[in-house]
PDB file of C-alpha atoms in Angstrom:
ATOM      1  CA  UNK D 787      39.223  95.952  -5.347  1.00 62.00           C
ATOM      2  CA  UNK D 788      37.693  94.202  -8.359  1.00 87.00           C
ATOM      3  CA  UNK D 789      34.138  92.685  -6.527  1.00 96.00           C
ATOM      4  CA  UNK D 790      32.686  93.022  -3.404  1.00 97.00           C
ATOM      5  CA  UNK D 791      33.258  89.964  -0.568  1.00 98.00           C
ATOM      6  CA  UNK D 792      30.596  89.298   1.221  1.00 98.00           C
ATOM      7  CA  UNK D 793      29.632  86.540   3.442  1.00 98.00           C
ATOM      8  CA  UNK D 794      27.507  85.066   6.481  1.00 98.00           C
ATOM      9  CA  UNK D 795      28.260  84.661  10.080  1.00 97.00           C
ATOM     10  CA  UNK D 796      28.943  80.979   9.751  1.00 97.00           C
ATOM     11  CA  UNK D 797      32.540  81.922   9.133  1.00 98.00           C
ATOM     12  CA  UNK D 798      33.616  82.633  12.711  1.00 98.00           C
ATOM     13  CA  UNK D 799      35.451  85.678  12.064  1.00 98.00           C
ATOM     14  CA  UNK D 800      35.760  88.833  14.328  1.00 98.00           C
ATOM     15  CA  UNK D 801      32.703  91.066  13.236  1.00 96.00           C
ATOM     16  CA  UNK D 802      35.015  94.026  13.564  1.00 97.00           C
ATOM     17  CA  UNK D 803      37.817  92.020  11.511  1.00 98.00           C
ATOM     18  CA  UNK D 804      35.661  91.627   8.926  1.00 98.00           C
ATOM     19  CA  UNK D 805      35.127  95.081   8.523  1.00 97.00           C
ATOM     20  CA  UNK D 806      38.594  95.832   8.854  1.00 98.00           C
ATOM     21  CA  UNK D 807      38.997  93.558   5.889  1.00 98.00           C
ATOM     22  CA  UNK D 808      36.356  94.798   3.358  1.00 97.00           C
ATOM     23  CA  UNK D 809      34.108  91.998   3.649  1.00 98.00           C
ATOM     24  CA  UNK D 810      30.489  92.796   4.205  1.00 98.00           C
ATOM     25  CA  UNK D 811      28.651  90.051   6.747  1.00 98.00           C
ATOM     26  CA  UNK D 812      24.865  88.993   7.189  1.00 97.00           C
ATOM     27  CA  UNK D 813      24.685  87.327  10.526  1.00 97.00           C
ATOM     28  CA  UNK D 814      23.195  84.376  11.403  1.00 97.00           C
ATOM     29  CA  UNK D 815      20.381  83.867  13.953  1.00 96.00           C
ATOM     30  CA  UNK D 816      21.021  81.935  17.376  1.00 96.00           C
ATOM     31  CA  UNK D 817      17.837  81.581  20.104  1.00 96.00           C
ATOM     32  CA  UNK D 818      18.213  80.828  23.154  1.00 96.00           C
ATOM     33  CA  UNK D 819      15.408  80.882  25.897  1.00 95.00           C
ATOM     34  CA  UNK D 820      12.873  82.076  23.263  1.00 94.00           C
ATOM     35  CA  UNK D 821      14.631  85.506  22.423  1.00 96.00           C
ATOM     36  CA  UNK D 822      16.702  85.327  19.106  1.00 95.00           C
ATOM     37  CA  UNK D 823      20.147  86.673  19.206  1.00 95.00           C
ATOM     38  CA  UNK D 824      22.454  87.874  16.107  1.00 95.00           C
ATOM     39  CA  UNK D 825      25.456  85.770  15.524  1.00 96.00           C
ATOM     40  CA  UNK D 826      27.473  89.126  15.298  1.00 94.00           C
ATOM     41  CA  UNK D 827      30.347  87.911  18.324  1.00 96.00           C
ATOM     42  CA  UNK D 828      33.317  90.561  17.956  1.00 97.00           C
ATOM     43  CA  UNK D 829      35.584  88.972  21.143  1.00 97.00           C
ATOM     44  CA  UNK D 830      36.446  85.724  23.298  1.00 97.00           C
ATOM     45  CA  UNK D 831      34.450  86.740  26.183  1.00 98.00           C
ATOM     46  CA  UNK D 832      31.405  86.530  23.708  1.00 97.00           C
ATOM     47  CA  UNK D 833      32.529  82.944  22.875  1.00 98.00           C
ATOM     48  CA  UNK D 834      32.995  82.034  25.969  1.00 97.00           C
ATOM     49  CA  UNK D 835      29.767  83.584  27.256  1.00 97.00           C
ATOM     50  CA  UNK D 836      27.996  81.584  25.124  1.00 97.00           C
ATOM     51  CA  UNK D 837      29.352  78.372  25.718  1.00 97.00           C
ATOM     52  CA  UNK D 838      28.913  79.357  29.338  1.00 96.00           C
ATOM     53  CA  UNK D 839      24.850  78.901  28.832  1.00 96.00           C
ATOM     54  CA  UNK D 840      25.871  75.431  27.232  1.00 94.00           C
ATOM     55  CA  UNK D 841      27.271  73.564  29.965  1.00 93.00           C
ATOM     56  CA  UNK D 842      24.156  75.097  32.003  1.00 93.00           C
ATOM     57  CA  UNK D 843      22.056  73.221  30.181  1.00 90.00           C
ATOM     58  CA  UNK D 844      20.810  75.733  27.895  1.00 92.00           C
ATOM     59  CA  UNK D 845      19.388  74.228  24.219  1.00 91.00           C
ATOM     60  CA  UNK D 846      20.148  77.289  21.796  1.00 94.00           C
ATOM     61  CA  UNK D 847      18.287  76.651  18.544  1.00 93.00           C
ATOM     62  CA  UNK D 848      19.212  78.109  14.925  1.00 93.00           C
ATOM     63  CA  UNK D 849      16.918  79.675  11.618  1.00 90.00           C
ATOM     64  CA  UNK D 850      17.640  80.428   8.571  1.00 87.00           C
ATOM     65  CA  UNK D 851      18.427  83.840   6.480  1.00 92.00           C
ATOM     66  CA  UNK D 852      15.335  84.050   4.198  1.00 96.00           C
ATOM     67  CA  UNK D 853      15.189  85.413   0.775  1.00 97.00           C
ATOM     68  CA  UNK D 854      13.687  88.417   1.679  1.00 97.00           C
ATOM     69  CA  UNK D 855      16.460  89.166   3.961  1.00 97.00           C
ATOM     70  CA  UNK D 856      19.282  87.636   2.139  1.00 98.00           C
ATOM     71  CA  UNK D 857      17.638  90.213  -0.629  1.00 98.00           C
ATOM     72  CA  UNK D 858      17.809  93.321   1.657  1.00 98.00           C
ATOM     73  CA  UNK D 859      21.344  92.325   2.655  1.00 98.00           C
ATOM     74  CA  UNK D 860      22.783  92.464  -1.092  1.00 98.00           C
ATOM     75  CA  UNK D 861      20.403  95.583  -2.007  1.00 97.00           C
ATOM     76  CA  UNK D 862      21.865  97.384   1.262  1.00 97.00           C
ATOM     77  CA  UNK D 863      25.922  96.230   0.289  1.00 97.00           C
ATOM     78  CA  UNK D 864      25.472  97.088  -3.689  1.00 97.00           C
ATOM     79  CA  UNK D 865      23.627 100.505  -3.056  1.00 94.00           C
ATOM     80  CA  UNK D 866      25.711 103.225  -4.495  1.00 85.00           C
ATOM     81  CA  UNK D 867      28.114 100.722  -5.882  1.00 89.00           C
ATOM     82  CA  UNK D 868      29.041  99.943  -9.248  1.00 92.00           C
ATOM     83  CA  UNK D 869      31.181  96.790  -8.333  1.00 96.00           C
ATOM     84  CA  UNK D 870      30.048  93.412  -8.368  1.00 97.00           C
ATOM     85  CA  UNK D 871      28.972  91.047  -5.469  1.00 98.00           C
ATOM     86  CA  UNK D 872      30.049  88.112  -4.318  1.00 98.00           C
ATOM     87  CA  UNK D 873      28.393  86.005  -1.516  1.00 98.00           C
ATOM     88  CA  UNK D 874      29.788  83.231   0.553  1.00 98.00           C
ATOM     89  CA  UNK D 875      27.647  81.114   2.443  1.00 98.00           C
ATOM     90  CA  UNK D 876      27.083  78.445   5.215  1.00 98.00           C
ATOM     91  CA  UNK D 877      27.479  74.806   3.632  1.00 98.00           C
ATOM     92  CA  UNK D 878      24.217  73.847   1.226  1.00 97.00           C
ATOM     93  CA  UNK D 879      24.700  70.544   3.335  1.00 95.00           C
ATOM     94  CA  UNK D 880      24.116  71.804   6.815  1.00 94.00           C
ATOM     95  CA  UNK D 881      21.227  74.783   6.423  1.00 94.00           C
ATOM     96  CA  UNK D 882      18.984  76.097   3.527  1.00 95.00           C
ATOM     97  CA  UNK D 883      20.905  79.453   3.618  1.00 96.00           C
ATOM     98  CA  UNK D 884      22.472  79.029   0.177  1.00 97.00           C
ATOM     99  CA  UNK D 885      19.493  78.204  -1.265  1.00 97.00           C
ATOM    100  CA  UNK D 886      17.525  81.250  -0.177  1.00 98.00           C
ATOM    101  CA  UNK D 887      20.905  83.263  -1.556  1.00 98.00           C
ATOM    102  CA  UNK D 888      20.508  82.111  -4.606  1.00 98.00           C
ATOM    103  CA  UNK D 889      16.671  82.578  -5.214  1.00 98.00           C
ATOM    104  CA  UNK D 890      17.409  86.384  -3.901  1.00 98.00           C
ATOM    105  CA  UNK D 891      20.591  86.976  -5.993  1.00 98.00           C
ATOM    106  CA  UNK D 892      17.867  85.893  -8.804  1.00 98.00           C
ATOM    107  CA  UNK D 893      15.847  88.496  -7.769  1.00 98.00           C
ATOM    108  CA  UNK D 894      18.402  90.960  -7.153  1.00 98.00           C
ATOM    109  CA  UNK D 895      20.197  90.269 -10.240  1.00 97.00           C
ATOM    110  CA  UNK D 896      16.579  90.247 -12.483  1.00 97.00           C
ATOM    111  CA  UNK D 897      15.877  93.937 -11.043  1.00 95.00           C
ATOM    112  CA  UNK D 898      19.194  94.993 -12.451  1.00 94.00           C
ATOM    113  CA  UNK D 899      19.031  93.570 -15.674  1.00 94.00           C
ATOM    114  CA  UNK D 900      22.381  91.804 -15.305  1.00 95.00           C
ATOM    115  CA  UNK D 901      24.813  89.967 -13.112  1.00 94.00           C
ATOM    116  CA  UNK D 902      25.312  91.196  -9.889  1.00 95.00           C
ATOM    117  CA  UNK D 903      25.434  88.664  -7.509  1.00 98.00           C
ATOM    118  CA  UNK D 904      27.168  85.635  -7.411  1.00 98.00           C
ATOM    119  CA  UNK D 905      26.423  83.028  -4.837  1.00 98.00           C
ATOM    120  CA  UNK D 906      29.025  79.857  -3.625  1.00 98.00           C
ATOM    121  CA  UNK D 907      28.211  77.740  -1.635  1.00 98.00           C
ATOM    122  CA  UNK D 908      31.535  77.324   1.082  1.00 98.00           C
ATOM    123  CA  UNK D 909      30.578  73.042   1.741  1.00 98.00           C
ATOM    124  CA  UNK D 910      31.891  73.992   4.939  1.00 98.00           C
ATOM    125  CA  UNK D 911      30.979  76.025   8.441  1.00 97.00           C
ATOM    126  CA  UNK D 912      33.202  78.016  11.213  1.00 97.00           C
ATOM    127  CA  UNK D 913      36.703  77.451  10.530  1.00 98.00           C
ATOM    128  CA  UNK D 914      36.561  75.503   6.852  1.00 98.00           C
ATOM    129  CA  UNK D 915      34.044  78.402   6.015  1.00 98.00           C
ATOM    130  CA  UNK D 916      36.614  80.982   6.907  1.00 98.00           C
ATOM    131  CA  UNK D 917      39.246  79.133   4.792  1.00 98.00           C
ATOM    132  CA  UNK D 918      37.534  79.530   1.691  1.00 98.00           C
ATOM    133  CA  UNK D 919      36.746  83.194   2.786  1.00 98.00           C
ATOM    134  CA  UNK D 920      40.763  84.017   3.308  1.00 98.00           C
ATOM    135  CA  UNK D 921      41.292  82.349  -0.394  1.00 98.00           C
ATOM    136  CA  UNK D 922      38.217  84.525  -1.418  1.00 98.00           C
ATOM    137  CA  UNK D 923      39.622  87.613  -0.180  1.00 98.00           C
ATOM    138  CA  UNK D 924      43.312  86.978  -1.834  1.00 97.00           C
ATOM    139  CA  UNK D 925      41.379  86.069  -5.160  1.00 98.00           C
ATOM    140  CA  UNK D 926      39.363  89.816  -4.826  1.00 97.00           C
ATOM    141  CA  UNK D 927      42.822  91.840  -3.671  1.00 96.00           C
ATOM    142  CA  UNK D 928      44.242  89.771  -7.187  1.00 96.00           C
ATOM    143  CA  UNK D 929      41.903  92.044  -9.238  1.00 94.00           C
ATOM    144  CA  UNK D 930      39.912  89.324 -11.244  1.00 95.00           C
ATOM    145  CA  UNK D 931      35.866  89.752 -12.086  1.00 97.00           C
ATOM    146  CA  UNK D 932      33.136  88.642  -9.921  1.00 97.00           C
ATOM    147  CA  UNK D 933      32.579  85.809 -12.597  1.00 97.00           C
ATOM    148  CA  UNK D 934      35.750  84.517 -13.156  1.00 97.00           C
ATOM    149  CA  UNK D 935      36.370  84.416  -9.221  1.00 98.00           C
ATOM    150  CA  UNK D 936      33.149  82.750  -8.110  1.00 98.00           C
ATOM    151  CA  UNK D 937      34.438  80.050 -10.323  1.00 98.00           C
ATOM    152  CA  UNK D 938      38.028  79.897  -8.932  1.00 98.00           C
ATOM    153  CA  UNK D 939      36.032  79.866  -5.474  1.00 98.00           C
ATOM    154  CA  UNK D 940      33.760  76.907  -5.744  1.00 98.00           C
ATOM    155  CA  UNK D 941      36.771  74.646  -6.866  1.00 97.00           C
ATOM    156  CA  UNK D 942      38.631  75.435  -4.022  1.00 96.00           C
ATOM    157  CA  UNK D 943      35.707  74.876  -1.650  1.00 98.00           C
ATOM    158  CA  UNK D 944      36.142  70.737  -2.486  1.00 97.00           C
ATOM    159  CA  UNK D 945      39.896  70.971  -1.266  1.00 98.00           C
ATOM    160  CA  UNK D 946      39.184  72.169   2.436  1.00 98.00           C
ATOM    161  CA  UNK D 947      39.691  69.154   4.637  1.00 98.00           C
ATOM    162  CA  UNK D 948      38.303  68.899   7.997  1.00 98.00           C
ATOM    163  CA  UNK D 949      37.751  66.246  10.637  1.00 98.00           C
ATOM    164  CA  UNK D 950      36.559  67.386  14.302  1.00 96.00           C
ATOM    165  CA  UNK D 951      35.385  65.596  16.969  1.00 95.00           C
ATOM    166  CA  UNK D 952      32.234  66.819  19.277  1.00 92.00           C
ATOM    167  CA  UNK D 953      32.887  65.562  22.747  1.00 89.00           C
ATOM    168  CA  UNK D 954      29.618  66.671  24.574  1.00 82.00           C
ATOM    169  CA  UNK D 955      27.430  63.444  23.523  1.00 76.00           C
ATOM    170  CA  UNK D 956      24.829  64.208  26.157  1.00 72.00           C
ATOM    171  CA  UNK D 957      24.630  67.657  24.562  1.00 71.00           C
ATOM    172  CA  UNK D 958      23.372  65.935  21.146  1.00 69.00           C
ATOM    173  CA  UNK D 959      21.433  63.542  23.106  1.00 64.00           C
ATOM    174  CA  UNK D 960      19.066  66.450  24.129  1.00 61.00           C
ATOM    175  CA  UNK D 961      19.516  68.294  20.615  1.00 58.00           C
ATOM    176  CA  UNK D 962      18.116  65.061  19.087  1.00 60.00           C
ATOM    177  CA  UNK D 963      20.968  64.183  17.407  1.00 59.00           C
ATOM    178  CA  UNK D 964      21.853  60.858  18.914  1.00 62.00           C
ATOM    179  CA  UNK D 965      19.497  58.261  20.945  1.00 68.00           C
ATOM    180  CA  UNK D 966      19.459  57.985  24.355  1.00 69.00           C
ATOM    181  CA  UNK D 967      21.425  54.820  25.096  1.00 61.00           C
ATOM    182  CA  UNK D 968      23.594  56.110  22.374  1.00 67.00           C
ATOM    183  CA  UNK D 969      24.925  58.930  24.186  1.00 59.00           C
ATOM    184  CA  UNK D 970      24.640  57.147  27.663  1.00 57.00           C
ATOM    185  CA  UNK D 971      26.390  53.762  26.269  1.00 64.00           C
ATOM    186  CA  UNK D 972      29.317  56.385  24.467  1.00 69.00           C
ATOM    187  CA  UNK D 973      29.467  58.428  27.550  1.00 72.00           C
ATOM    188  CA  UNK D 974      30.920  55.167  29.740  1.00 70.00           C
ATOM    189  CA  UNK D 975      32.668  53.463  27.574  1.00 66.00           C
ATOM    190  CA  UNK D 976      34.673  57.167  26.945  1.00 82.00           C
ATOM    191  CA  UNK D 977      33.816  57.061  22.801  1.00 88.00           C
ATOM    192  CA  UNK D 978      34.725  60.134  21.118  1.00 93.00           C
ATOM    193  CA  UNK D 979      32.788  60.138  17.258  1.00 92.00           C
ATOM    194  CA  UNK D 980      35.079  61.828  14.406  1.00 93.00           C
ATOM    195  CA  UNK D 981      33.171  63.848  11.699  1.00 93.00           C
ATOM    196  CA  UNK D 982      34.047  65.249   8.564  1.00 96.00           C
ATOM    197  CA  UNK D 983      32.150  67.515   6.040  1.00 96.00           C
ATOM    198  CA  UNK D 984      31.994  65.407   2.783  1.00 97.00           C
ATOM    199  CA  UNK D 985      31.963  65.885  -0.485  1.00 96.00           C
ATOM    200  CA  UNK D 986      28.142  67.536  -0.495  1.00 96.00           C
ATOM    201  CA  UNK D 987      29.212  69.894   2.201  1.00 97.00           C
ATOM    202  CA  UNK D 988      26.949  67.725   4.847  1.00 94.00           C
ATOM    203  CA  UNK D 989      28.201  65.880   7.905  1.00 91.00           C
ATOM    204  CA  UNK D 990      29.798  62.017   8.050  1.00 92.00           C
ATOM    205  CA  UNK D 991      30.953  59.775  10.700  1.00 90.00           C
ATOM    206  CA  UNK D 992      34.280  58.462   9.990  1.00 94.00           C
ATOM    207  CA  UNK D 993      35.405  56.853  13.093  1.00 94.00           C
ATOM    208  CA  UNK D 994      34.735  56.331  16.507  1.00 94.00           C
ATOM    209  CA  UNK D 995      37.648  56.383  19.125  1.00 95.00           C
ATOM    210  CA  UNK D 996      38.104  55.630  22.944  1.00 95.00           C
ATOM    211  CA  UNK D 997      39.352  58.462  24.745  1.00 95.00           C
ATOM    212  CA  UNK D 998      40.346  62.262  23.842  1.00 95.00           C
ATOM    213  CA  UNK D 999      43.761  61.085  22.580  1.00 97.00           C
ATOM    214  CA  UNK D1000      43.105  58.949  20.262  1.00 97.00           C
ATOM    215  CA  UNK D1001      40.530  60.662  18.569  1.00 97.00           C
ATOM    216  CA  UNK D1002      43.198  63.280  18.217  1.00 98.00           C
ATOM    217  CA  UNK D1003      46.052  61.203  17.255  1.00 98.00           C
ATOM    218  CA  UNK D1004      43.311  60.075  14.283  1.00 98.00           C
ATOM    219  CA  UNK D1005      43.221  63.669  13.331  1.00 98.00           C
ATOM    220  CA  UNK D1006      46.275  64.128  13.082  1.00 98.00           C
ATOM    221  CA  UNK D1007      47.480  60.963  11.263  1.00 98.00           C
ATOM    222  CA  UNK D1008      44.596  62.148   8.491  1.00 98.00           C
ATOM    223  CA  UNK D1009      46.991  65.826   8.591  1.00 98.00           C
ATOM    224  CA  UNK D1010      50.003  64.083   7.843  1.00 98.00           C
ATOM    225  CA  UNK D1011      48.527  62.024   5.032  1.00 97.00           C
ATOM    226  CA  UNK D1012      46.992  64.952   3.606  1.00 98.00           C
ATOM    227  CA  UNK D1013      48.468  68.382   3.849  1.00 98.00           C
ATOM    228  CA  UNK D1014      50.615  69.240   1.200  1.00 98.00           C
ATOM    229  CA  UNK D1015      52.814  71.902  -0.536  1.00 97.00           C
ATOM    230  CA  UNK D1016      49.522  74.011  -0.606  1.00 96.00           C
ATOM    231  CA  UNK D1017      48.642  73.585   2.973  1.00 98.00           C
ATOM    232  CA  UNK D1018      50.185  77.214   4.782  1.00 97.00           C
ATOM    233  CA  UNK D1019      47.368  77.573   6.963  1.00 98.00           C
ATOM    234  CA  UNK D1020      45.487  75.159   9.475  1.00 98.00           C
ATOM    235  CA  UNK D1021      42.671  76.218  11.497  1.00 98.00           C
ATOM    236  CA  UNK D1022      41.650  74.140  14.557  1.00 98.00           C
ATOM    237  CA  UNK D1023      37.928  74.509  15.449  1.00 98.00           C
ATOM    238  CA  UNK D1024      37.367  74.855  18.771  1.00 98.00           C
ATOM    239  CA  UNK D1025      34.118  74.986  20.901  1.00 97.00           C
ATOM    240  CA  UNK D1026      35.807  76.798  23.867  1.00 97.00           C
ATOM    241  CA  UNK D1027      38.046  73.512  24.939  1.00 97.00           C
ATOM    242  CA  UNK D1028      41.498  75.357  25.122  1.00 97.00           C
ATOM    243  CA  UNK D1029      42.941  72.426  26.782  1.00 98.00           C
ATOM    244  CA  UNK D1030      43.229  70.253  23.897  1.00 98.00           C
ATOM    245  CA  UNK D1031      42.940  72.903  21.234  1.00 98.00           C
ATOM    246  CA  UNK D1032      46.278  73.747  22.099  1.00 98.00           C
ATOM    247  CA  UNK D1033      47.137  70.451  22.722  1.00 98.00           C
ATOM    248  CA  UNK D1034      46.596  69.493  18.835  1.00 98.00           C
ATOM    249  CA  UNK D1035      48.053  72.634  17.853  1.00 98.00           C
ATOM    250  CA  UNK D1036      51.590  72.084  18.897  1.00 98.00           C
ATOM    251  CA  UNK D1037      51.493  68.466  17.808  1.00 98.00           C
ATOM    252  CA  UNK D1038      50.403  70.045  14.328  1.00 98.00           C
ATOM    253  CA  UNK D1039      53.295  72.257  14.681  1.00 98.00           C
ATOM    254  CA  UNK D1040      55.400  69.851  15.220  1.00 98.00           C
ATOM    255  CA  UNK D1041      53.934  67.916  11.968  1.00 98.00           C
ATOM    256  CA  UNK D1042      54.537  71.109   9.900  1.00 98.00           C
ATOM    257  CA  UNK D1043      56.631  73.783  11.234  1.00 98.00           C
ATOM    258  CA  UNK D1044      56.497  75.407   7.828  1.00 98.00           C
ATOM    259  CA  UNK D1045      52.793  76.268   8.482  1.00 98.00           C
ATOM    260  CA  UNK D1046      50.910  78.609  10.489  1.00 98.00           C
ATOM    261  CA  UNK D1047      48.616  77.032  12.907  1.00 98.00           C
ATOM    262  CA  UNK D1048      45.364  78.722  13.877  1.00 98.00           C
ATOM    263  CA  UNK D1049      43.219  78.384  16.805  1.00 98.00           C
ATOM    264  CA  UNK D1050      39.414  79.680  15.508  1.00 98.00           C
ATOM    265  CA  UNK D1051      36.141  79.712  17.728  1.00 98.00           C
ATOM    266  CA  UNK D1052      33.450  77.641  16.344  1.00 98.00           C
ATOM    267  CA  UNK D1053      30.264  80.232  17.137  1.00 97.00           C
ATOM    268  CA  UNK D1054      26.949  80.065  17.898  1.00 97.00           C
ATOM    269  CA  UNK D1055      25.398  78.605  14.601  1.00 95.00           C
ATOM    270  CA  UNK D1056      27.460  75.675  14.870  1.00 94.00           C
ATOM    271  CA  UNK D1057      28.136  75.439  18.501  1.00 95.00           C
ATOM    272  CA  UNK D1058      24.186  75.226  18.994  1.00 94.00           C
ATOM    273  CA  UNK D1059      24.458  71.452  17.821  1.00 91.00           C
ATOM    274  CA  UNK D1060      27.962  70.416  18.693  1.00 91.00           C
ATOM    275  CA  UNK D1061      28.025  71.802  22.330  1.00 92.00           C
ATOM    276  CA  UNK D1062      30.811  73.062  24.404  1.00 95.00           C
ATOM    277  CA  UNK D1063      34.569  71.109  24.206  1.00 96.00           C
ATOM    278  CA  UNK D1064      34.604  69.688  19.927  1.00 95.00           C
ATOM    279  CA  UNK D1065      37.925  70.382  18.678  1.00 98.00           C
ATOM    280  CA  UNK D1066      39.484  69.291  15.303  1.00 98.00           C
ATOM    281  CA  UNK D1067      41.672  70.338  12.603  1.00 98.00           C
ATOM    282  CA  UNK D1068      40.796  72.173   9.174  1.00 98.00           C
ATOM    283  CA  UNK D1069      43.034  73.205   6.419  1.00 98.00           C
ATOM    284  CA  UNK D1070      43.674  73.940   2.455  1.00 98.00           C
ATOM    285  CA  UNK D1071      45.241  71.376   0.142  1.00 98.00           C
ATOM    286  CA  UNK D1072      45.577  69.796  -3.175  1.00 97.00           C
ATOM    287  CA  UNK D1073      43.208  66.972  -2.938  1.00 96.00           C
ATOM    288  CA  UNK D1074      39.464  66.994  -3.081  1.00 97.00           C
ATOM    289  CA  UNK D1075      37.109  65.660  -0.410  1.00 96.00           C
ATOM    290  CA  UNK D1076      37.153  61.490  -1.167  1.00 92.00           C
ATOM    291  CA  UNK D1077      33.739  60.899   0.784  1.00 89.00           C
TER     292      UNK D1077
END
């Protein structure tokens, strides 16, 4: 192993699978009720248990890593280790979290007298963070420098494409997220919004469609015109909606037989603003973002 993989929560990966795979995480915070939870789920029942809470009515909020903790994390994973470190984090578009990685890799790295951590920034969350992460981990098991593969990293992290589509609009009515007659208005007339992380690794609207299906057929008409001979993988995000999760992933399947198709959770972090039921499709390819 040439580096050290290390990354946050935001990915949506099995705590206990990460381990397994040699890749040191800093979880996240979640809150609901006023007591503040570690984004550190390690099954579906923990998923689900969450989500439960959701559809009561429950308004989990999220915080940030810090520096001084984003500094005790790399101190505690480069302790007694000569290797290298690099960090993967939650987009620089949706949180601060890269930002306080960097200032404490600064830190980190000015105590040493040299390079030791290397922060990227993923441009992505849940399942389009865990993309990068797999490419991240075949880069480290490939034997290459820290330096050399937090460059390979960040280029990749502009060719994950992702469009999803949250479904709970009275959930971001009372996150703040849309207005009131928005969500009310959207609820009737059945209107489903499709999102995308763009090109700065923050959120854009790209369509709005009537009904469940044809939000998904947009999806997947964006799949077809953009998967390639690099696409192996897709991940579908899914905020505990099974139902049409596996719905879009045997129409994907159908699309590409040639490719493995992944249902992921999207966790807490995320899950806290999207609510319960967003689905969508993620996945590796040879184009950058366009918006």
């Amino acid at each position: 192993m040439s580096f050290i993989l290390s990354t946050d929560s935001s990915c949506d990966v099995f705590s206990s699978e990460l381990k397994n795979r040699g890749i040191a995480c800093r979880p996240l915070v979640y809150t609901v009720d006023d007591v503040a939870y570690f984004d550190e789920c390690d099954s579906d029942a923990e998923y689900r248990a969450f989500y439960d809470l959701v559809r009561g009515g429950k308004l989990p909020t999220t915080s940030q890593i810090n520096v001084a903790e984003h500094e005790e994390f790399f101190d505690s994973v480069l302790a007694g280790n000569d290797s290298d470190l690099v960090h993967l984090t939650l987009s620089s578009g949706l949180s601060s979290t890269y930002e306080s990685a960097v200032k404490a890799a600064e830190e980190v790295n000015e105590r040493y007298g040299k390079k030791r951590v290397y922060v990227v920034d993923s441009l992505g969350a849940t399942v389009v963070q865990r993309i990068v992460l797999d490419e991240a981990e075949r880069i480290r098991d490939e034997g290459v420098d820290a330096a050399t593969a937090a460059v390979r990293i960040e280029e990749l992290t502009h060719r994950v494409q992702v469009w999803f589509m949250p479904t709970d609009l009275m959930h971001l009515k009372r996150g703040g997220r849309v207005s009131g007659p928005s969500a009310v208005i959207g609820t009737a007339l059945n209107i489903k919004p499709i999102l995308i992380i763009n090109k700065n690794g923050g959120l854009s609207v790209v369509a709005k469609k009537i009904g469940m299906s044809k939000g998904m057929d947009y999806m997947l008409d964006n799949f077809k015109k953009y998967s390639d001979e690099l696409t192996k993988t897709v991940y579908i995000p899914n905020a505990d909606n099974d139902e049409w999760a596996q719905k879009i992933q045997a129409k994907l399947k159908d699309i590409r037989p040639d490719c493995d198709v992944r249902i992921g959770w999207v966790g807490p972090v995320i899950g806290s603003h999207t609510g319960s039921g967003m689905f969508g499709v993620a996945f590796l390819c040879g184009k950058a973002r366009e918006n």
